[in-house]
RNA sequence: GCAGGGGUGGUCGAGUGGUUAAUGGCACCGGGCUGUAAACCCGGCAGGCUAACGCCUUACGUAGGUUCGAAUCCUACCCCCUGCACCA
């Protein structure tokens, strides 16, 4: 690939590259000297469950690896101690060395589904922050002015709106920036929320007489609701360790509009290919449903296998297209006797409360053996040794087996 | 410590004595439609009792009080935020 081709390749799925000219220079230098670029990405040590939102940046890291460069996956175990830079949530829990080690292993298992282990270094910023000491930290702090730190949009805004800013939040960018110094990073990746911190890294590197890193900003992926960014706490995420059927279902539930965004950020298809698909769908040549199925299968193939993807699709079609029952249905045992239907639903965990169970029944969401039940007063006879099939909504199934009391 | 602002259901955010289990958005759940768990439309969204009409309990930071009646007024307390003191 020529340098121009490389730049185009690396640009996909990014929001901004600061500065592209610097990146070009670094790529040229690397090609000339044969020394790979050091590409840094910092991860939160407390949340090792990777979801599709995280994979957006991981795919970009992989792009660098494909060009022969070195990825440094930095686990911010020290940064984790000083708190959440967003100011949204309370201080993060303090992790023990063992917990951090476990989380790191979990990370590895997940990121290596996309990244090349031979071109990935896992590091921890406590390695240099622990030895820096209070004195070193103060010296570090002397390199940056208050005004510079307060330039950050978030701080500026919160100051203006008289919302609180904890002191340690001002320190956060310093630590993150110093990580780049310690690692002599050539490139740092992060989401839009990390832009400022990464720019501090550039300034600090210059302070320490290093070449400033290139900052590459990746977009935040919207969650399955299509509104808020994907995150575990909002419950709108698709975890890469989730079972294939679950992933398939969740991916089919995203809106047709959002699907293009997922194509762009969660597949390796080139922009032209995606645009062509979109044009075909909008012209009515391809059914959006089929395009979405393809998306789901591509993503599942990345984290499971092509076979798993096919099985997930078959299962989905069986339930939603043919309205048949799934292959594997959990069985639960229950005392053989006459159960009023709402009680039965609560007992089996299909409803949270009897009030909810009643609502579900009234709304026509409950079936027994495939037959819709709309009478909340019905008593279901569960006989010992016999099974009944309960269904709530379109996709919750449960077999109930009666056992003698 | 002082001054000011604030704490409402999963979330955001209305409501300042009486159709209030509490407007509305979002999220979520059920139904319809569909080659989609899309879009759109309809319904639901504290809990308990009843086959059902309905009844009853909790609920607007906490605890009391005023009132026929309070999320709304009063008192005390708790928590959060902003500012002041000030200058290592």
GROMACS .gro file of C-alpha atoms (C1' of nucleotides) in nm:
model
  493
    1UNK     CA    1   0.000   0.000   0.000
    2UNK     CA    2   0.114   0.350  -0.072
    3UNK     CA    3   0.111   0.599   0.210
    4UNK     CA    4  -0.202   0.755   0.065
    5UNK     CA    5  -0.375   0.421   0.056
    6UNK     CA    6  -0.269   0.353   0.412
    7UNK     CA    7  -0.409   0.685   0.523
    8UNK     CA    8  -0.740   0.613   0.354
    9UNK     CA    9  -0.748   0.269   0.513
   10UNK     CA   10  -0.679   0.407   0.859
   11UNK     CA   11  -0.927   0.690   0.823
   12UNK     CA   12  -1.235   0.468   0.802
   13UNK     CA   13  -1.451   0.473   1.112
   14UNK     CA   14  -1.274   0.770   1.266
   15UNK     CA   15  -1.410   1.111   1.350
   16UNK     CA   16  -1.093   1.309   1.349
   17UNK     CA   17  -0.719   1.264   1.312
   18UNK     CA   18  -0.497   1.523   1.476
   19UNK     CA   19  -0.304   1.587   1.271
   20UNK     CA   20  -0.320   1.388   0.957
   21UNK     CA   21   0.002   1.544   0.832
   22UNK     CA   22   0.177   1.416   1.144
   23UNK     CA   23   0.040   1.070   1.084
   24UNK     CA   24   0.165   1.077   0.728
   25UNK     CA   25   0.509   1.175   0.850
   26UNK     CA   26   0.511   0.897   1.106
   27UNK     CA   27   0.397   0.639   0.854
   28UNK     CA   28   0.667   0.749   0.614
   29UNK     CA   29   0.930   0.736   0.882
   30UNK     CA   30   0.820   0.391   0.991
   31UNK     CA   31   0.828   0.265   0.635
   32UNK     CA   32   1.176   0.408   0.596
   33UNK     CA   33   1.324   0.279   0.921
   34UNK     CA   34   1.124  -0.040   0.956
   35UNK     CA   35   1.033   0.053   1.312
   36UNK     CA   36   0.662  -0.002   1.379
   37UNK     CA   37   0.454   0.277   1.525
   38UNK     CA   38   0.349   0.247   1.887
   39UNK     CA   39  -0.027   0.276   1.900
   40UNK     CA   40  -0.174   0.333   2.243
   41UNK     CA   41  -0.524   0.273   2.367
   42UNK     CA   42  -0.622   0.315   2.731
   43UNK     CA   43  -0.885   0.093   2.887
   44UNK     CA   44  -1.078   0.113   3.208
   45UNK     CA   45  -0.970  -0.162   3.449
   46UNK     CA   46  -1.309  -0.192   3.613
   47UNK     CA   47  -1.518  -0.291   3.312
   48UNK     CA   48  -1.363  -0.579   3.126
   49UNK     CA   49  -1.684  -0.681   2.958
   50UNK     CA   50  -1.637  -0.565   2.605
   51UNK     CA   51  -1.938  -0.474   2.397
   52UNK     CA   52  -1.974  -0.365   2.038
   53UNK     CA   53  -1.913  -0.003   2.136
   54UNK     CA   54  -1.560  -0.091   2.244
   55UNK     CA   55  -1.496  -0.286   1.930
   56UNK     CA   56  -1.524   0.027   1.719
   57UNK     CA   57  -1.186   0.145   1.840
   58UNK     CA   58  -1.044  -0.207   1.854
   59UNK     CA   59  -1.112  -0.247   1.484
   60UNK     CA   60  -0.914   0.068   1.421
   61UNK     CA   61  -0.627  -0.068   1.628
   62UNK     CA   62  -0.639  -0.380   1.418
   63UNK     CA   63  -0.609  -0.170   1.106
   64UNK     CA   64  -0.276  -0.044   1.236
   65UNK     CA   65  -0.168  -0.396   1.315
   66UNK     CA   66  -0.254  -0.503   0.965
   67UNK     CA   67  -0.005  -0.244   0.849
   68UNK     CA   68   0.255  -0.394   1.079
   69UNK     CA   69   0.235  -0.159   1.374
   70UNK     CA   70   0.247  -0.226   1.745
   71UNK     CA   71  -0.059  -0.187   1.964
   72UNK     CA   72  -0.022  -0.108   2.332
   73UNK     CA   73  -0.335  -0.195   2.519
   74UNK     CA   74  -0.296   0.006   2.835
   75UNK     CA   75  -0.501  -0.089   3.135
   76UNK     CA   76  -0.545   0.220   3.348
   77UNK     CA   77  -0.519   0.055   3.683
   78UNK     CA   78  -0.374   0.369   3.838
   79UNK     CA   79  -0.612   0.604   3.666
   80UNK     CA   80  -0.893   0.385   3.786
   81UNK     CA   81  -0.804   0.480   4.139
   82UNK     CA   82  -0.852   0.850   4.095
   83UNK     CA   83  -1.198   0.833   3.960
   84UNK     CA   84  -1.425   0.879   3.668
   85UNK     CA   85  -1.319   1.162   3.440
   86UNK     CA   86  -1.670   1.217   3.316
   87UNK     CA   87  -1.778   1.332   3.659
   88UNK     CA   88  -2.097   1.140   3.609
   89UNK     CA   89  -2.057   0.859   3.851
   90UNK     CA   90  -1.903   0.825   4.189
   91UNK     CA   91  -1.546   0.722   4.247
   92UNK     CA   92  -1.468   0.389   4.101
   93UNK     CA   93  -1.418   0.100   4.330
   94UNK     CA   94  -1.060   0.040   4.428
   95UNK     CA   95  -0.934  -0.281   4.280
   96UNK     CA   96  -0.684  -0.519   4.429
   97UNK     CA   97  -0.387  -0.642   4.235
   98UNK     CA   98  -0.556  -0.978   4.193
   99UNK     CA   99  -0.877  -0.828   4.060
  100UNK     CA  100  -0.683  -0.624   3.811
  101UNK     CA  101  -0.495  -0.931   3.696
  102UNK     CA  102  -0.820  -1.118   3.648
  103UNK     CA  103  -0.973  -0.831   3.455
  104UNK     CA  104  -0.665  -0.814   3.237
  105UNK     CA  105  -0.704  -1.181   3.148
  106UNK     CA  106  -1.068  -1.122   3.065
  107UNK     CA  107  -0.967  -0.835   2.841
  108UNK     CA  108  -0.713  -1.046   2.661
  109UNK     CA  109  -0.958  -1.324   2.590
  110UNK     CA  110  -1.191  -1.071   2.434
  111UNK     CA  111  -0.966  -0.832   2.246
  112UNK     CA  112  -0.770  -1.112   2.084
  113UNK     CA  113  -1.081  -1.205   1.894
  114UNK     CA  114  -0.996  -0.901   1.687
  115UNK     CA  115  -0.635  -0.814   1.766
  116UNK     CA  116  -0.317  -0.998   1.680
  117UNK     CA  117  -0.152  -1.107   2.006
  118UNK     CA  118   0.190  -1.100   1.844
  119UNK     CA  119   0.151  -0.729   1.779
  120UNK     CA  120  -0.014  -0.638   2.107
  121UNK     CA  121   0.145  -0.538   2.434
  122UNK     CA  122  -0.069  -0.530   2.744
  123UNK     CA  123   0.059  -0.276   2.993
  124UNK     CA  124  -0.052  -0.110   3.315
  125UNK     CA  125   0.000   0.253   3.401
  126UNK     CA  126   0.063   0.174   3.766
  127UNK     CA  127   0.399   0.049   3.639
  128UNK     CA  128   0.527   0.408   3.615
  129UNK     CA  129   0.268   0.598   3.818
  130UNK     CA  130   0.343   0.401   4.134
  131UNK     CA  131   0.708   0.494   4.121
  132UNK     CA  132   0.646   0.854   4.024
  133UNK     CA  133   0.562   0.949   4.381
  134UNK     CA  134   0.403   1.264   4.516
  135UNK     CA  135   0.703   1.469   4.426
  136UNK     CA  136   0.713   1.341   4.073
  137UNK     CA  137   0.345   1.402   4.043
  138UNK     CA  138   0.379   1.763   4.152
  139UNK     CA  139   0.664   1.814   3.908
  140UNK     CA  140   0.442   1.670   3.639
  141UNK     CA  141   0.161   1.904   3.739
  142UNK     CA  142   0.394   2.201   3.706
  143UNK     CA  143   0.414   2.141   3.332
  144UNK     CA  144   0.054   2.229   3.270
  145UNK     CA  145  -0.135   2.545   3.356
  146UNK     CA  146  -0.476   2.568   3.512
  147UNK     CA  147  -0.598   2.765   3.216
  148UNK     CA  148  -0.495   2.488   2.981
  149UNK     CA  149  -0.683   2.229   3.178
  150UNK     CA  150  -0.991   2.443   3.215
  151UNK     CA  151  -1.006   2.476   2.839
  152UNK     CA  152  -1.167   2.136   2.827
  153UNK     CA  153  -1.525   2.183   2.707
  154UNK     CA  154  -1.666   1.973   2.980
  155UNK     CA  155  -1.491   2.170   3.256
  156UNK     CA  156  -1.573   2.503   3.099
  157UNK     CA  157  -1.936   2.414   3.072
  158UNK     CA  158  -1.966   2.277   3.421
  159UNK     CA  159  -1.794   2.582   3.560
  160UNK     CA  160  -2.036   2.803   3.376
  161UNK     CA  161  -2.337   2.605   3.487
  162UNK     CA  162  -2.209   2.603   3.842
  163UNK     CA  163  -2.189   2.228   3.847
  164UNK     CA  164  -1.920   2.065   4.054
  165UNK     CA  165  -1.577   1.967   3.938
  166UNK     CA  166  -1.372   1.761   4.173
  167UNK     CA  167  -1.006   1.847   4.196
  168UNK     CA  168  -0.891   1.502   4.095
  169UNK     CA  169  -1.078   1.539   3.771
  170UNK     CA  170  -0.835   1.813   3.675
  171UNK     CA  171  -0.552   1.573   3.742
  172UNK     CA  172  -0.690   1.300   3.525
  173UNK     CA  173  -0.572   1.441   3.193
  174UNK     CA  174  -0.223   1.476   3.339
  175UNK     CA  175  -0.201   1.109   3.420
  176UNK     CA  176  -0.341   1.001   3.088
  177UNK     CA  177  -0.106   1.238   2.911
  178UNK     CA  178   0.191   1.117   3.107
  179UNK     CA  179   0.109   0.762   3.003
  180UNK     CA  180   0.183   0.867   2.649
  181UNK     CA  181   0.516   1.007   2.760
  182UNK     CA  182   0.604   0.689   2.948
  183UNK     CA  183   0.509   0.475   2.652
  184UNK     CA  184   0.655   0.708   2.389
  185UNK     CA  185   0.332   0.664   2.201
  186UNK     CA  186   0.316   0.756   1.834
  187UNK     CA  187  -0.058   0.736   1.813
  188UNK     CA  188  -0.330   0.743   2.074
  189UNK     CA  189  -0.683   0.625   2.017
  190UNK     CA  190  -0.990   0.727   2.208
  191UNK     CA  191  -1.355   0.823   2.183
  192UNK     CA  192  -1.473   1.180   2.138
  193UNK     CA  193  -1.492   1.209   2.515
  194UNK     CA  194  -1.119   1.153   2.534
  195UNK     CA  195  -1.015   1.422   2.287
  196UNK     CA  196  -0.898   1.673   2.539
  197UNK     CA  197  -0.704   1.423   2.747
  198UNK     CA  198  -0.527   1.297   2.441
  199UNK     CA  199  -0.433   1.647   2.336
  200UNK     CA  200  -0.279   1.701   2.678
  201UNK     CA  201  -0.070   1.397   2.594
  202UNK     CA  202   0.062   1.577   2.288
  203UNK     CA  203   0.158   1.881   2.491
  204UNK     CA  204   0.324   1.679   2.761
  205UNK     CA  205   0.525   1.480   2.513
  206UNK     CA  206   0.659   1.803   2.370
  207UNK     CA  207   0.741   1.915   2.725
  208UNK     CA  208   0.942   1.596   2.763
  209UNK     CA  209   1.111   1.653   2.431
  210UNK     CA  210   0.931   1.375   2.250
  211UNK     CA  211   0.760   1.383   1.917
  212UNK     CA  212   0.391   1.456   1.979
  213UNK     CA  213   0.158   1.165   1.931
  214UNK     CA  214  -0.110   1.160   1.667
  215UNK     CA  215  -0.454   1.166   1.821
  216UNK     CA  216  -0.724   0.961   1.653
  217UNK     CA  217  -1.079   1.001   1.765
  218UNK     CA  218  -1.337   0.731   1.709
  219UNK     CA  219  -1.710   0.785   1.734
  220UNK     CA  220  -1.922   0.657   2.018
  221UNK     CA  221  -2.156   0.384   1.899
  222UNK     CA  222  -2.523   0.427   1.980
  223UNK     CA  223  -2.676   0.142   2.176
  224UNK     CA  224  -2.961  -0.079   2.064
  225UNK     CA  225  -3.207   0.198   2.153
  226UNK     CA  226  -3.044   0.418   1.893
  227UNK     CA  227  -3.050   0.711   2.129
  228UNK     CA  228  -2.784   0.688   2.391
  229UNK     CA  229  -2.430   0.565   2.359
  230UNK     CA  230  -2.386   0.196   2.412
  231UNK     CA  231  -2.307   0.115   2.771
  232UNK     CA  232  -2.362  -0.164   3.011
  233UNK     CA  233  -2.525   0.054   3.270
  234UNK     CA  234  -2.790   0.171   3.025
  235UNK     CA  235  -2.868  -0.186   2.928
  236UNK     CA  236  -2.857  -0.103   2.558
  237UNK     CA  237  -2.545  -0.298   2.478
  238UNK     CA  238  -2.451  -0.605   2.281
  239UNK     CA  239  -2.171  -0.787   2.456
  240UNK     CA  240  -1.926  -0.978   2.244
  241UNK     CA  241  -1.945  -1.274   2.479
  242UNK     CA  242  -2.319  -1.304   2.450
  243UNK     CA  243  -2.465  -1.619   2.297
  244UNK     CA  244  -2.514  -1.603   1.919
  245UNK     CA  245  -2.893  -1.616   1.933
  246UNK     CA  246  -2.898  -1.331   2.178
  247UNK     CA  247  -2.672  -1.122   1.957
  248UNK     CA  248  -2.879  -1.202   1.654
  249UNK     CA  249  -3.199  -1.094   1.822
  250UNK     CA  250  -3.053  -0.774   1.958
  251UNK     CA  251  -2.905  -0.685   1.622
  252UNK     CA  252  -3.236  -0.747   1.449
  253UNK     CA  253  -3.398  -0.512   1.696
  254UNK     CA  254  -3.193  -0.209   1.600
  255UNK     CA  255  -3.369   0.031   1.370
  256UNK     CA  256  -3.311   0.009   0.998
  257UNK     CA  257  -3.149   0.350   1.012
  258UNK     CA  258  -2.908   0.257   1.289
  259UNK     CA  259  -2.805  -0.052   1.097
  260UNK     CA  260  -2.593   0.156   0.859
  261UNK     CA  261  -2.403   0.299   1.147
  262UNK     CA  262  -2.331  -0.051   1.271
  263UNK     CA  263  -2.219  -0.150   0.924
  264UNK     CA  264  -1.980   0.138   0.921
  265UNK     CA  265  -1.838   0.090   1.267
  266UNK     CA  266  -1.873  -0.280   1.339
  267UNK     CA  267  -1.772  -0.445   1.014
  268UNK     CA  268  -1.468  -0.428   0.795
  269UNK     CA  269  -1.663  -0.352   0.481
  270UNK     CA  270  -1.531  -0.057   0.287
  271UNK     CA  271  -1.732   0.262   0.277
  272UNK     CA  272  -1.814   0.215  -0.093
  273UNK     CA  273  -1.953  -0.131  -0.031
  274UNK     CA  274  -2.175  -0.004   0.247
  275UNK     CA  275  -2.298   0.286   0.038
  276UNK     CA  276  -2.383   0.049  -0.243
  277UNK     CA  277  -2.588  -0.169  -0.008
  278UNK     CA  278  -2.765   0.131   0.127
  279UNK     CA  279  -2.849   0.255  -0.221
  280UNK     CA  280  -2.983  -0.088  -0.309
  281UNK     CA  281  -3.199  -0.098   0.001
  282UNK     CA  282  -3.334   0.248  -0.053
  283UNK     CA  283  -3.413   0.170  -0.415
  284UNK     CA  284  -3.614  -0.129  -0.300
  285UNK     CA  285  -3.374  -0.375  -0.459
  286UNK     CA  286  -3.283  -0.530  -0.129
  287UNK     CA  287  -3.508  -0.583   0.168
  288UNK     CA  288  -3.368  -0.401   0.470
  289UNK     CA  289  -3.445  -0.708   0.674
  290UNK     CA  290  -3.205  -0.915   0.469
  291UNK     CA  291  -2.940  -0.649   0.495
  292UNK     CA  292  -2.983  -0.654   0.870
  293UNK     CA  293  -2.958  -1.032   0.878
  294UNK     CA  294  -2.631  -1.005   0.693
  295UNK     CA  295  -2.504  -0.753   0.943
  296UNK     CA  296  -2.596  -0.975   1.234
  297UNK     CA  297  -2.428  -1.275   1.078
  298UNK     CA  298  -2.112  -1.083   1.002
  299UNK     CA  299  -2.082  -0.962   1.358
  300UNK     CA  300  -2.161  -1.300   1.510
  301UNK     CA  301  -1.904  -1.461   1.282
  302UNK     CA  302  -1.640  -1.226   1.419
  303UNK     CA  303  -1.698  -1.324   1.778
  304UNK     CA  304  -1.827  -1.678   1.745
  305UNK     CA  305  -1.826  -1.855   1.411
  306UNK     CA  306  -2.004  -1.865   1.077
  307UNK     CA  307  -2.182  -2.182   1.188
  308UNK     CA  308  -2.306  -2.016   1.503
  309UNK     CA  309  -2.431  -1.727   1.296
  310UNK     CA  310  -2.625  -1.961   1.071
  311UNK     CA  311  -2.776  -2.144   1.365
  312UNK     CA  312  -2.879  -1.815   1.520
  313UNK     CA  313  -3.047  -1.708   1.199
  314UNK     CA  314  -3.233  -2.038   1.166
  315UNK     CA  315  -3.350  -2.010   1.522
  316UNK     CA  316  -3.466  -1.656   1.467
  317UNK     CA  317  -3.659  -1.748   1.157
  318UNK     CA  318  -3.818  -2.040   1.330
  319UNK     CA  319  -3.957  -1.819   1.604
  320UNK     CA  320  -4.039  -1.499   1.426
  321UNK     CA  321  -4.107  -1.599   1.070
  322UNK     CA  322  -4.259  -1.943   1.110
  323UNK     CA  323  -4.389  -1.868   1.459
  324UNK     CA  324  -4.264  -2.202   1.575
  325UNK     CA  325  -4.107  -2.280   1.905
  326UNK     CA  326  -3.732  -2.268   1.961
  327UNK     CA  327  -3.520  -2.582   1.976
  328UNK     CA  328  -3.396  -2.554   2.326
  329UNK     CA  329  -3.641  -2.454   2.589
  330UNK     CA  330  -3.562  -2.451   2.955
  331UNK     CA  331  -3.765  -2.680   3.173
  332UNK     CA  332  -3.864  -2.594   3.523
  333UNK     CA  333  -4.024  -2.817   3.778
  334UNK     CA  334  -4.321  -2.715   3.977
  335UNK     CA  335  -4.556  -2.869   4.225
  336UNK     CA  336  -4.830  -3.065   4.051
  337UNK     CA  337  -5.157  -2.897   4.136
  338UNK     CA  338  -5.404  -2.643   4.005
  339UNK     CA  339  -5.228  -2.309   3.955
  340UNK     CA  340  -5.415  -1.987   3.892
  341UNK     CA  341  -5.242  -1.856   3.578
  342UNK     CA  342  -5.101  -1.534   3.730
  343UNK     CA  343  -4.951  -1.732   4.016
  344UNK     CA  344  -4.799  -1.976   3.774
  345UNK     CA  345  -4.633  -1.697   3.576
  346UNK     CA  346  -4.483  -1.543   3.888
  347UNK     CA  347  -4.376  -1.881   4.026
  348UNK     CA  348  -4.193  -1.968   3.706
  349UNK     CA  349  -4.030  -1.629   3.680
  350UNK     CA  350  -4.209  -1.532   3.362
  351UNK     CA  351  -4.361  -1.232   3.538
  352UNK     CA  352  -4.227  -1.012   3.815
  353UNK     CA  353  -4.552  -0.974   4.001
  354UNK     CA  354  -4.907  -1.092   3.978
  355UNK     CA  355  -5.013  -0.747   3.867
  356UNK     CA  356  -4.771  -0.771   3.577
  357UNK     CA  357  -4.881  -1.126   3.502
  358UNK     CA  358  -5.241  -1.012   3.485
  359UNK     CA  359  -5.149  -0.730   3.252
  360UNK     CA  360  -4.966  -0.968   3.022
  361UNK     CA  361  -5.265  -1.198   3.010
  362UNK     CA  362  -5.508  -0.917   2.945
  363UNK     CA  363  -5.292  -0.789   2.664
  364UNK     CA  364  -5.286  -1.126   2.497
  365UNK     CA  365  -4.921  -1.196   2.561
  366UNK     CA  366  -4.957  -1.531   2.731
  367UNK     CA  367  -4.995  -1.871   2.568
  368UNK     CA  368  -5.017  -2.221   2.706
  369UNK     CA  369  -4.930  -2.494   2.461
  370UNK     CA  370  -4.955  -2.236   2.187
  371UNK     CA  371  -5.306  -2.129   2.281
  372UNK     CA  372  -5.355  -1.768   2.379
  373UNK     CA  373  -5.498  -1.720   2.726
  374UNK     CA  374  -5.689  -1.404   2.798
  375UNK     CA  375  -5.871  -1.510   3.113
  376UNK     CA  376  -5.684  -1.404   3.424
  377UNK     CA  377  -5.900  -1.630   3.636
  378UNK     CA  378  -5.810  -1.954   3.466
  379UNK     CA  379  -5.663  -2.232   3.676
  380UNK     CA  380  -5.396  -2.438   3.506
  381UNK     CA  381  -5.383  -2.797   3.611
  382UNK     CA  382  -5.025  -2.917   3.633
  383UNK     CA  383  -5.013  -3.293   3.655
  384UNK     CA  384  -4.724  -3.490   3.792
  385UNK     CA  385  -4.485  -3.605   3.520
  386UNK     CA  386  -4.654  -3.401   3.248
  387UNK     CA  387  -4.515  -3.096   3.074
  388UNK     CA  388  -4.682  -2.778   2.961
  389UNK     CA  389  -4.535  -2.515   2.731
  390UNK     CA  390  -4.566  -2.160   2.855
  391UNK     CA  391  -4.501  -1.862   2.634
  392UNK     CA  392  -4.489  -1.495   2.726
  393UNK     CA  393  -4.462  -1.244   2.448
  394UNK     CA  394  -4.301  -1.358   2.128
  395UNK     CA  395  -3.978  -1.484   2.260
  396UNK     CA  396  -3.997  -1.616   2.612
  397UNK     CA  397  -4.062  -1.987   2.635
  398UNK     CA  398  -4.060  -2.223   2.926
  399UNK     CA  399  -4.155  -2.584   2.978
  400UNK     CA  400  -4.316  -2.662   3.308
  401UNK     CA  401  -4.303  -3.013   3.446
  402UNK     CA  402  -4.526  -3.116   3.731
  403UNK     CA  403  -4.373  -3.299   4.025
  404UNK     CA  404  -4.553  -3.463   4.309
  405UNK     CA  405  -4.558  -3.256   4.623
  406G      C1'  406  -1.999   2.820   5.984
  407C      C1'  407  -2.288   3.185   5.687
  408A      C1'  408  -2.586   3.302   5.229
  409G      C1'  409  -2.848   3.101   4.820
  410G      C1'  410  -3.031   2.672   4.520
  411G      C1'  411  -3.195   2.172   4.524
  412G      C1'  412  -3.352   1.634   4.659
  413U      C1'  413  -4.033   1.348   4.246
  414G      C1'  414  -4.153   0.681   3.983
  415G      C1'  415  -3.580   0.296   3.540
  416U      C1'  416  -3.417   0.786   3.353
  417C      C1'  417  -3.496   1.299   3.213
  418G      C1'  418  -3.838   1.628   3.377
  419A      C1'  419  -4.366   1.868   3.509
  420G      C1'  420  -4.652   1.957   3.916
  421U      C1'  421  -4.650   2.437   4.467
  422G      C1'  422  -5.342   2.240   4.916
  423G      C1'  423  -5.849   1.880   4.650
  424U      C1'  424  -6.059   1.416   3.937
  425U      C1'  425  -5.293   1.263   4.215
  426A      C1'  426  -5.060   0.619   4.152
  427A      C1'  427  -4.891   1.170   4.030
  428U      C1'  428  -4.860   1.559   3.288
  429G      C1'  429  -4.496   1.469   2.919
  430G      C1'  430  -4.031   1.278   2.663
  431C      C1'  431  -3.696   0.860   2.659
  432A      C1'  432  -3.614   0.354   2.789
  433C      C1'  433  -3.884  -0.084   2.869
  434C      C1'  434  -4.308  -0.453   2.815
  435G      C1'  435  -4.762  -0.659   2.538
  436G      C1'  436  -5.064  -0.651   2.090
  437G      C1'  437  -5.144  -0.526   1.560
  438C      C1'  438  -4.903  -0.474   1.094
  439U      C1'  439  -4.448  -0.660   0.838
  440G      C1'  440  -4.020  -1.131   0.460
  441U      C1'  441  -3.742  -0.732   1.088
  442A      C1'  442  -3.728  -0.816   1.822
  443A      C1'  443  -3.719  -0.206   1.207
  444A      C1'  444  -4.066   0.190   1.103
  445C      C1'  445  -4.564   0.287   1.213
  446C      C1'  446  -5.033   0.227   1.502
  447C      C1'  447  -5.279   0.071   1.969
  448G      C1'  448  -5.230  -0.057   2.479
  449G      C1'  449  -4.945  -0.102   2.933
  450C      C1'  450  -4.568   0.056   3.270
  451A      C1'  451  -4.609   0.044   4.227
  452G      C1'  452  -4.789  -0.381   4.497
  453G      C1'  453  -5.176  -0.701   4.717
  454C      C1'  454  -5.691  -0.908   4.705
  455U      C1'  455  -6.110  -1.046   4.341
  456A      C1'  456  -6.386  -1.449   3.798
  457A      C1'  457  -6.499  -0.944   3.730
  458C      C1'  458  -6.726  -0.420   3.875
  459G      C1'  459  -6.406  -0.286   4.230
  460C      C1'  460  -6.147  -0.260   4.702
  461C      C1'  461  -5.707  -0.196   4.989
  462U      C1'  462  -5.194  -0.079   5.093
  463U      C1'  463  -4.754   0.167   5.010
  464A      C1'  464  -4.509   0.608   4.708
  465C      C1'  465  -4.269   1.242   4.557
  466G      C1'  466  -3.488   1.286   5.080
  467U      C1'  467  -3.616   1.137   5.648
  468A      C1'  468  -3.927   1.215   6.087
  469G      C1'  469  -4.311   1.474   6.286
  470G      C1'  470  -4.705   1.862   6.253
  471U      C1'  471  -5.117   2.190   6.044
  472U      C1'  472  -5.568   2.066   5.759
  473C      C1'  473  -6.189   1.757   5.613
  474G      C1'  474  -5.770   1.687   5.258
  475A      C1'  475  -5.038   1.769   5.134
  476A      C1'  476  -4.558   1.581   4.661
  477U      C1'  477  -4.749   2.076   4.739
  478C      C1'  478  -4.798   2.468   5.390
  479C      C1'  479  -4.505   2.444   5.892
  480U      C1'  480  -4.094   2.233   6.216
  481A      C1'  481  -3.661   1.948   6.280
  482C      C1'  482  -3.308   1.646   6.065
  483C      C1'  483  -3.011   1.412   5.654
  484C      C1'  484  -2.784   1.458   5.184
  485C      C1'  485  -2.619   1.722   4.726
  486C      C1'  486  -2.471   2.178   4.474
  487U      C1'  487  -2.302   2.711   4.422
  488G      C1'  488  -2.084   3.126   4.655
  489C      C1'  489  -1.821   3.363   5.078
  490A      C1'  490  -1.424   3.349   5.438
  491C      C1'  491  -0.872   3.320   5.227
  492C      C1'  492  -0.391   3.289   5.059
  493A      C1'  493   0.002   2.715   5.157
   0.00000   0.00000   0.00000
